[in-house]
Structures are given as structure tokens and as C-alpha cells.
Amino acid sequence: MACCKGANFDPEAQNKNEAINKDLQSDRRVKANEIKLLLLGAGESGKSTIFKQIRMKYVKKYDEKELKGFKIDIQRNMIEAMFNLVRATSALGETIGDEHKSFVGELLE
């Protein structure tokens, strides 16, 4: 009469169980070292910026796909800033120099 292991003892099942237990212990160790951070604040207050800075300093570098995404965001921000400057110039009654009028025309299209 088998008390602990039973009559249908399966060494393969025991090996799988041990592998699962090792994975669980490994996951617990990783989870114990994990730090969670909740960033609260109004829009445009710098939450994403601080997150990106922490990530750059402590976690990992950005891959090519992320860098291309940043490039697009930066270009979009620059064009939007130029557009806002042109609108503000007009709103304040300032004139745009002749050498810049063609660029401003393309920007406003």
C-alpha cells in the first residue's frame, strides 16, 4: 500500500511539477525586486518625461522602433510649435519677412 506516492507514481509528472515550482520561485524573486511607481498629475505636467528618464537611467535603452517613434513625435512637435508662432505673429500684428513667406505659406497649407 503506497501512502505518499501512490500506486500510479509518474516520474515525468513529478519532473514537470518540480519545473513549475522552480518557475514559481523564480517569479516570486523577480516580483520581490519589482518596484511600482504611480505618477499622478495634470496633463502636460511631465509624467511621461519623468518615466522616460527613469527608464533610460535604470532599465534599458530604447530599441530602433521606439527611437523612430520619438523622431516622429519630435518632428510633429516642431511643426506644431512653428505653426503656433506664425499664428501668434499674425495675432500680434507682426509681419513676416519676405524671405520666410514661402515657408510660412507651406506651413499653413
PDB file of C-alpha atoms in Angstrom, residues 20-34:
ATOM      1  CA  ILE A  20       6.749  24.531 -12.353  1.00  0.00           C
ATOM      2  CA  ASN A  21       7.759  25.062  -8.721  1.00  0.00           C
ATOM      3  CA  LYS A  22      11.177  26.393  -9.833  1.00  0.00           C
ATOM      4  CA  ASP A  23       9.464  28.820 -12.213  1.00  0.00           C
ATOM      5  CA  LEU A  24       7.138  29.973  -9.448  1.00  0.00           C
ATOM      6  CA  GLN A  25      10.067  30.590  -7.087  1.00  0.00           C
ATOM      7  CA  SER A  26      11.910  32.489  -9.798  1.00  0.00           C
ATOM      8  CA  ASP A  27       8.825  34.612 -10.496  1.00  0.00           C
ATOM      9  CA  ARG A  28       8.459  35.345  -6.771  1.00  0.00           C
ATOM     10  CA  ARG A  29      12.079  36.546  -6.597  1.00  0.00           C
ATOM     11  CA  VAL A  30      11.576  38.803  -9.611  1.00  0.00           C
ATOM     12  CA  LYS A  31       8.311  40.130  -8.178  1.00  0.00           C
ATOM     13  CA  ALA A  32      10.002  40.852  -4.836  1.00  0.00           C
ATOM     14  CA  ASN A  33      12.542  43.093  -6.618  1.00  0.00           C
ATOM     15  CA  GLU A  34       9.936  44.856  -8.727  1.00  0.00           C
TER      16      GLU A  34
END
